Amino acid sequence: MSTPKGCRSCSDAYKVTQEGIARVLAAPVFRSEAAVPDDVYERRLAACDACPQLIESSMTCKICGCFVQVRAKLRANDCPNPAGTRWQQAVAEAG
């Protein structure tokens, strides 16, 4: 069985580029108290990068369908893994 390279339900017309993600992350909310500091953000992304539930080509989480670069930046969010968050462990290990 092959591994999907992108979101199965999204057509090519709805692909989000890295430039699109960068535009989203440039919004004021991502520079406010609602956002985690850059060091926490980087550790969250590293945890996602090591997760087998990540669709690498699109940086999309197979569990929730989010773009992890956006989800990981907001303080109120957590890793959606039903087996347990990968983010708390990653942040605790580095802290």
CSV table of N, CA, C and O in Angstrom, one decimal:
chain,number,residue,atom,x,y,z
A,1,MET,N,0.8,-1.2,0.0
A,1,MET,CA,0.0,0.0,0.0
A,1,MET,C,0.9,1.2,0.0
A,1,MET,O,1.8,1.3,0.8
A,2,SER,N,0.6,2.2,-0.9
A,2,SER,CA,1.4,3.4,-0.9
A,2,SER,C,0.9,4.4,0.0
A,2,SER,O,-0.2,4.5,0.4
A,3,THR,N,1.9,5.3,0.4
A,3,THR,CA,1.5,6.4,1.4
A,3,THR,C,1.1,7.6,0.5
A,3,THR,O,1.7,7.9,-0.4
A,4,PRO,N,0.0,8.2,0.9
A,4,PRO,CA,-0.5,9.4,0.2
A,4,PRO,C,0.6,10.5,0.3
A,4,PRO,O,1.2,10.7,1.3
A,5,LYS,N,0.7,11.3,-0.8
A,5,LYS,CA,1.7,12.4,-0.8
A,5,LYS,C,1.1,13.7,-0.5
A,5,LYS,O,1.7,14.7,-0.3
A,6,GLY,N,-0.2,13.7,-0.4
A,6,GLY,CA,-0.9,15.0,0.0
A,6,GLY,C,-2.3,14.6,0.5
A,6,GLY,O,-2.6,13.5,0.7
A,7,CYS,N,-3.1,15.6,0.7
A,7,CYS,CA,-4.4,15.4,1.2
A,7,CYS,C,-5.3,14.8,0.1
A,7,CYS,O,-5.4,15.2,-1.0
A,8,ARG,N,-5.9,13.6,0.5
A,8,ARG,CA,-6.6,12.9,-0.5
A,8,ARG,C,-7.9,13.6,-1.0
A,8,ARG,O,-8.3,13.4,-2.1
A,9,SER,N,-8.5,14.5,-0.2
A,9,SER,CA,-9.7,15.1,-0.5
A,9,SER,C,-9.5,16.5,-1.2
A,9,SER,O,-10.5,17.0,-1.7
A,10,CYS,N,-8.3,16.9,-1.2
A,10,CYS,CA,-8.0,18.3,-1.9
A,10,CYS,C,-7.5,18.1,-3.3
A,10,CYS,O,-6.6,17.3,-3.5
A,11,SER,N,-8.0,18.9,-4.2
A,11,SER,CA,-7.5,18.8,-5.5
A,11,SER,C,-6.3,19.8,-5.7
A,11,SER,O,-6.1,20.5,-4.8
A,12,ASP,N,-5.6,19.7,-6.8
A,12,ASP,CA,-4.5,20.5,-7.0
A,12,ASP,C,-4.8,22.0,-6.9
A,12,ASP,O,-4.0,22.8,-6.6
A,13,ALA,N,-6.1,22.3,-7.2
A,13,ALA,CA,-6.5,23.7,-7.2
A,13,ALA,C,-6.5,24.3,-5.8
A,13,ALA,O,-6.5,25.5,-5.7
A,14,TYR,N,-6.5,23.5,-4.8
A,14,TYR,CA,-6.6,23.9,-3.4
A,14,TYR,C,-5.3,23.7,-2.7
A,14,TYR,O,-5.2,23.8,-1.5
A,15,LYS,N,-4.2,23.5,-3.4
A,15,LYS,CA,-2.9,23.3,-2.7
A,15,LYS,C,-2.5,24.6,-2.1
A,15,LYS,O,-2.6,25.7,-2.7
A,16,VAL,N,-2.0,24.5,-0.9
A,16,VAL,CA,-1.5,25.7,-0.2
A,16,VAL,C,0.1,25.7,-0.3
A,16,VAL,O,0.7,24.7,0.0
A,17,THR,N,0.6,26.8,-0.7
A,17,THR,CA,2.1,26.9,-0.9
A,17,THR,C,2.7,27.4,0.4
A,17,THR,O,2.1,27.9,1.3
A,18,GLN,N,4.0,27.3,0.4
A,18,GLN,CA,4.8,27.8,1.6
A,18,GLN,C,4.6,29.3,1.7
A,18,GLN,O,4.6,29.9,2.8
A,19,GLU,N,4.5,30.0,0.5
A,19,GLU,CA,4.3,31.4,0.5
A,19,GLU,C,2.9,31.7,1.2
A,19,GLU,O,2.8,32.7,1.9
A,20,GLY,N,1.9,30.9,0.9
A,20,GLY,CA,0.6,31.1,1.5
A,20,GLY,C,0.7,30.9,3.0
A,20,GLY,O,0.1,31.7,3.8
A,21,ILE,N,1.4,29.9,3.5
A,21,ILE,CA,1.6,29.7,4.9
A,21,ILE,C,2.3,30.9,5.5
A,21,ILE,O,1.9,31.4,6.6
A,22,ALA,N,3.3,31.4,4.9
A,22,ALA,CA,4.0,32.6,5.4
A,22,ALA,C,3.1,33.8,5.5
A,22,ALA,O,3.2,34.5,6.4
A,23,ARG,N,2.2,34.0,4.5
A,23,ARG,CA,1.3,35.1,4.6
A,23,ARG,C,0.4,34.9,5.8
A,23,ARG,O,0.1,35.9,6.5
A,24,VAL,N,-0.1,33.7,6.1
A,24,VAL,CA,-1.0,33.5,7.2
A,24,VAL,C,-0.2,33.8,8.5
A,24,VAL,O,-0.7,34.5,9.4
A,25,LEU,N,1.0,33.3,8.6
A,25,LEU,CA,1.9,33.5,9.8
A,25,LEU,C,2.3,34.9,10.0
A,25,LEU,O,2.7,35.3,11.1
A,26,ALA,N,2.1,35.7,9.0
A,26,ALA,CA,2.5,37.2,9.1
A,26,ALA,C,1.3,38.0,9.7
A,26,ALA,O,1.5,39.1,10.1
A,27,ALA,N,0.2,37.4,9.9
A,27,ALA,CA,-1.0,38.0,10.5
A,27,ALA,C,-0.6,38.5,12.0
A,27,ALA,O,0.1,37.8,12.7
A,28,PRO,N,-1.2,39.6,12.4
A,28,PRO,CA,-0.9,40.1,13.7
A,28,PRO,C,-1.1,39.1,14.9
A,28,PRO,O,-0.4,39.1,15.8
A,29,VAL,N,-2.1,38.2,14.8
A,29,VAL,CA,-2.3,37.3,15.9
A,29,VAL,C,-1.1,36.4,16.1
A,29,VAL,O,-0.9,36.0,17.3
A,30,PHE,N,-0.3,36.1,15.1
A,30,PHE,CA,0.9,35.3,15.3
A,30,PHE,C,2.1,36.0,15.9
A,30,PHE,O,3.1,35.4,16.1
A,31,ARG,N,1.9,37.3,16.1
A,31,ARG,CA,2.9,38.1,16.7
A,31,ARG,C,2.4,38.7,18.1
A,31,ARG,O,3.0,39.6,18.6
A,32,SER,N,1.3,38.1,18.6
A,32,SER,CA,0.7,38.6,19.8
A,32,SER,C,0.9,37.5,20.9
A,32,SER,O,1.6,36.5,20.8
A,33,GLU,N,0.3,37.8,22.1
A,33,GLU,CA,0.4,36.9,23.2
A,33,GLU,C,-0.3,35.6,22.9
A,33,GLU,O,-0.1,34.6,23.6
A,34,ALA,N,-1.1,35.5,21.8
A,34,ALA,CA,-1.8,34.3,21.4
A,34,ALA,C,-0.8,33.3,20.8
A,34,ALA,O,-1.1,32.1,20.7
A,35,ALA,N,0.4,33.7,20.5
A,35,ALA,CA,1.4,32.9,19.8
A,35,ALA,C,2.4,32.4,20.8
A,35,ALA,O,2.7,33.1,21.8
A,36,VAL,N,3.0,31.3,20.6
A,36,VAL,CA,4.1,30.8,21.4
A,36,VAL,C,5.4,31.4,21.0
A,36,VAL,O,5.5,31.9,19.9
A,37,PRO,N,6.4,31.5,21.9
A,37,PRO,CA,7.7,32.0,21.5
A,37,PRO,C,8.3,31.1,20.4
A,37,PRO,O,8.0,29.9,20.3
A,38,ASP,N,9.3,31.7,19.7
A,38,ASP,CA,9.9,31.0,18.6
A,38,ASP,C,10.5,29.7,19.0
A,38,ASP,O,10.5,28.7,18.2
A,39,ASP,N,11.2,29.6,20.2
A,39,ASP,CA,11.8,28.4,20.6
A,39,ASP,C,10.8,27.3,20.8
A,39,ASP,O,11.1,26.1,20.4
A,40,VAL,N,9.7,27.6,21.4
A,40,VAL,CA,8.6,26.6,21.6
A,40,VAL,C,8.1,26.2,20.2
A,40,VAL,O,7.8,25.0,20.0
A,41,TYR,N,7.9,27.1,19.4
A,41,TYR,CA,7.4,26.8,18.0
A,41,TYR,C,8.3,25.9,17.3
A,41,TYR,O,7.8,24.9,16.7
A,42,GLU,N,9.6,26.1,17.3
A,42,GLU,CA,10.5,25.2,16.7
A,42,GLU,C,10.5,23.8,17.2
A,42,GLU,O,10.6,22.8,16.5
A,43,ARG,N,10.4,23.7,18.6
A,43,ARG,CA,10.3,22.4,19.2
A,43,ARG,C,9.0,21.7,18.8
A,43,ARG,O,9.0,20.4,18.6
A,44,ARG,N,7.9,22.4,18.7
A,44,ARG,CA,6.6,21.8,18.3
A,44,ARG,C,6.8,21.3,16.9
A,44,ARG,O,6.3,20.2,16.6
A,45,LEU,N,7.3,22.1,16.0
A,45,LEU,CA,7.5,21.7,14.6
A,45,LEU,C,8.4,20.5,14.5
A,45,LEU,O,8.2,19.6,13.7
A,46,ALA,N,9.4,20.4,15.3
A,46,ALA,CA,10.4,19.3,15.3
A,46,ALA,C,9.6,18.0,15.7
A,46,ALA,O,9.8,16.9,15.1
A,47,ALA,N,8.7,18.1,16.7
A,47,ALA,CA,7.9,17.0,17.1
A,47,ALA,C,7.0,16.5,16.0
A,47,ALA,O,6.9,15.3,15.8
A,48,CYS,N,6.4,17.5,15.3
A,48,CYS,CA,5.5,17.1,14.2
A,48,CYS,C,6.4,16.5,13.1
A,48,CYS,O,5.9,15.5,12.5
A,49,ASP,N,7.5,17.0,12.8
A,49,ASP,CA,8.4,16.5,11.8
A,49,ASP,C,8.8,15.0,12.0
A,49,ASP,O,8.9,14.2,11.1
A,50,ALA,N,8.9,14.6,13.3
A,50,ALA,CA,9.2,13.2,13.6
A,50,ALA,C,8.0,12.3,13.7
A,50,ALA,O,8.1,11.1,14.0
A,51,CYS,N,6.8,12.9,13.6
A,51,CYS,CA,5.6,12.1,13.7
A,51,CYS,C,5.2,11.4,12.4
A,51,CYS,O,5.2,11.9,11.4
A,52,PRO,N,4.8,10.1,12.6
A,52,PRO,CA,4.4,9.3,11.4
A,52,PRO,C,3.1,9.8,10.8
A,52,PRO,O,2.7,9.4,9.7
A,53,GLN,N,2.4,10.7,11.5
A,53,GLN,CA,1.1,11.2,11.1
A,53,GLN,C,1.2,12.4,10.2
A,53,GLN,O,0.2,13.0,9.9
A,54,LEU,N,2.4,12.9,10.0
A,54,LEU,CA,2.7,14.1,9.2
A,54,LEU,C,2.7,13.7,7.7
A,54,LEU,O,3.5,12.8,7.3
A,55,ILE,N,2.0,14.5,6.9
A,55,ILE,CA,2.1,14.4,5.4
A,55,ILE,C,3.2,15.4,5.1
A,55,ILE,O,2.9,16.6,5.0
A,56,GLU,N,4.4,14.9,4.9
A,56,GLU,CA,5.5,15.8,4.7
A,56,GLU,C,5.4,16.8,3.6
A,56,GLU,O,5.8,18.0,3.7
A,57,SER,N,4.9,16.3,2.5
A,57,SER,CA,4.9,17.2,1.3
A,57,SER,C,4.0,18.4,1.5
A,57,SER,O,4.3,19.4,0.8
A,58,SER,N,3.0,18.4,2.4
A,58,SER,CA,2.2,19.5,2.6
A,58,SER,C,2.2,20.0,4.0
A,58,SER,O,1.5,21.0,4.3
A,59,MET,N,3.0,19.4,4.8
A,59,MET,CA,3.1,19.7,6.3
A,59,MET,C,1.7,19.7,6.9
A,59,MET,O,1.3,20.6,7.7
A,60,THR,N,0.9,18.7,6.5
A,60,THR,CA,-0.4,18.5,7.0
A,60,THR,C,-0.5,17.4,8.0
A,60,THR,O,0.1,16.3,7.7
A,61,CYS,N,-1.2,17.5,9.1
A,61,CYS,CA,-1.4,16.5,10.0
A,61,CYS,C,-2.5,15.5,9.5
A,61,CYS,O,-3.6,16.0,9.2
A,62,LYS,N,-2.2,14.2,9.5
A,62,LYS,CA,-3.2,13.2,9.1
A,62,LYS,C,-4.3,13.1,10.1
A,62,LYS,O,-5.4,12.7,9.7
A,63,ILE,N,-4.1,13.4,11.3
A,63,ILE,CA,-5.1,13.3,12.4
A,63,ILE,C,-6.2,14.3,12.3
A,63,ILE,O,-7.4,14.0,12.3
A,64,CYS,N,-5.8,15.6,12.2
A,64,CYS,CA,-6.8,16.7,12.2
A,64,CYS,C,-6.9,17.4,10.9
A,64,CYS,O,-7.8,18.2,10.7
A,65,GLY,N,-5.9,17.2,10.0
A,65,GLY,CA,-6.0,17.9,8.7
A,65,GLY,C,-5.4,19.3,8.7
A,65,GLY,O,-5.5,20.0,7.7
A,66,CYS,N,-4.9,19.8,9.8
A,66,CYS,CA,-4.3,21.1,9.9
A,66,CYS,C,-3.0,21.2,9.2
A,66,CYS,O,-2.3,20.3,9.0
A,67,PHE,N,-2.6,22.5,9.0
A,67,PHE,CA,-1.2,22.8,8.5
A,67,PHE,C,-0.5,23.0,9.8
A,67,PHE,O,-0.7,23.9,10.6
A,68,VAL,N,0.5,22.1,10.1
A,68,VAL,CA,1.1,22.1,11.4
A,68,VAL,C,1.9,23.4,11.7
A,68,VAL,O,2.0,23.8,12.8
A,69,GLN,N,2.4,24.1,10.6
A,69,GLN,CA,3.1,25.3,10.8
A,69,GLN,C,2.2,26.4,11.4
A,69,GLN,O,2.7,27.3,12.1
A,70,VAL,N,0.9,26.3,11.1
A,70,VAL,CA,0.0,27.3,11.7
A,70,VAL,C,-0.5,26.8,13.0
A,70,VAL,O,-0.5,27.6,14.0
A,71,ARG,N,-0.9,25.6,13.2
A,71,ARG,CA,-1.4,25.1,14.4
A,71,ARG,C,-0.3,25.2,15.5
A,71,ARG,O,-0.7,25.6,16.7
A,72,ALA,N,0.9,24.9,15.2
A,72,ALA,CA,2.0,24.9,16.2
A,72,ALA,C,2.3,26.3,16.7
A,72,ALA,O,2.9,26.4,17.8
A,73,LYS,N,2.0,27.3,16.0
A,73,LYS,CA,2.3,28.7,16.5
A,73,LYS,C,1.4,29.3,17.5
A,73,LYS,O,1.7,30.1,18.3
A,74,LEU,N,0.1,28.8,17.6
A,74,LEU,CA,-0.8,29.3,18.5
A,74,LEU,C,-0.8,28.6,19.9
A,74,LEU,O,-0.9,27.4,20.0
A,75,ARG,N,-0.7,29.4,20.9
A,75,ARG,CA,-0.6,29.0,22.3
A,75,ARG,C,-1.7,28.0,22.7
A,75,ARG,O,-1.5,27.1,23.4
A,76,ALA,N,-2.9,28.3,22.3
A,76,ALA,CA,-4.1,27.6,22.7
A,76,ALA,C,-4.2,26.2,22.1
A,76,ALA,O,-5.0,25.3,22.6
A,77,ASN,N,-3.4,25.9,21.1
A,77,ASN,CA,-3.5,24.6,20.4
A,77,ASN,C,-2.6,23.6,21.0
A,77,ASN,O,-1.6,24.0,21.7
A,78,ASP,N,-2.9,22.4,20.8
A,78,ASP,CA,-2.1,21.3,21.3
A,78,ASP,C,-2.0,20.2,20.2
A,78,ASP,O,-2.8,20.3,19.2
A,79,CYS,N,-1.1,19.3,20.3
A,79,CYS,CA,-1.0,18.2,19.3
A,79,CYS,C,-2.3,17.4,19.4
A,79,CYS,O,-2.7,17.0,20.5
A,80,PRO,N,-2.9,17.1,18.3
A,80,PRO,CA,-4.2,16.4,18.3
A,80,PRO,C,-4.1,14.9,18.4
A,80,PRO,O,-5.1,14.1,18.3
A,81,ASN,N,-2.9,14.3,18.6
A,81,ASN,CA,-2.7,12.9,18.6
A,81,ASN,C,-3.5,12.2,19.7
A,81,ASN,O,-3.3,12.5,20.8
A,82,PRO,N,-4.4,11.3,19.3
A,82,PRO,CA,-5.3,10.7,20.4
A,82,PRO,C,-4.5,9.8,21.3
A,82,PRO,O,-4.9,9.5,22.4
A,83,ALA,N,-3.3,9.4,20.9
A,83,ALA,CA,-2.4,8.6,21.8
A,83,ALA,C,-1.7,9.5,22.8
A,83,ALA,O,-1.0,9.0,23.7
A,84,GLY,N,-1.8,10.8,22.7
A,84,GLY,CA,-1.1,11.7,23.6
A,84,GLY,C,-0.3,12.8,22.8
A,84,GLY,O,0.2,12.5,21.8
A,85,THR,N,-0.3,13.9,23.4
A,85,THR,CA,0.4,15.1,22.7
A,85,THR,C,1.9,14.8,22.6
A,85,THR,O,2.5,14.3,23.5
A,86,ARG,N,2.4,15.1,21.4
A,86,ARG,CA,3.8,15.0,21.2
A,86,ARG,C,4.5,16.3,21.6
A,86,ARG,O,5.7,16.4,21.8
A,87,TRP,N,3.8,17.4,21.7
A,87,TRP,CA,4.3,18.7,21.9
A,87,TRP,C,4.8,18.9,23.3
A,87,TRP,O,5.9,19.5,23.6
A,88,GLN,N,4.0,18.5,24.3
A,88,GLN,CA,4.4,18.7,25.7
A,88,GLN,C,5.7,18.0,26.0
A,88,GLN,O,6.6,18.6,26.7
A,89,GLN,N,5.9,16.8,25.5
A,89,GLN,CA,7.1,16.1,25.8
A,89,GLN,C,8.3,16.8,25.1
A,89,GLN,O,9.4,16.9,25.7
A,90,ALA,N,8.1,17.2,23.9
A,90,ALA,CA,9.2,17.9,23.1
A,90,ALA,C,9.6,19.2,23.8
A,90,ALA,O,10.8,19.5,23.9
A,91,VAL,N,8.7,20.0,24.3
A,91,VAL,CA,9.0,21.2,25.0
A,91,VAL,C,9.6,20.9,26.3
A,91,VAL,O,10.6,21.6,26.7
A,92,ALA,N,9.1,19.9,27.1
A,92,ALA,CA,9.7,19.6,28.4
A,92,ALA,C,11.1,19.1,28.2
A,92,ALA,O,12.0,19.4,29.1
A,93,GLU,N,11.4,18.3,27.2
A,93,GLU,CA,12.8,17.7,27.0
A,93,GLU,C,13.8,18.8,26.7
A,93,GLU,O,14.9,18.8,27.2
A,94,ALA,N,13.3,19.8,26.0
A,94,ALA,CA,14.2,20.9,25.6
A,94,ALA,C,14.4,22.0,26.7
A,94,ALA,O,15.3,22.7,26.7
A,95,GLY,N,13.4,22.0,27.6
A,95,GLY,CA,13.4,23.1,28.6
A,95,GLY,C,14.2,22.8,29.7
A,95,GLY,O,15.0,23.4,30.3
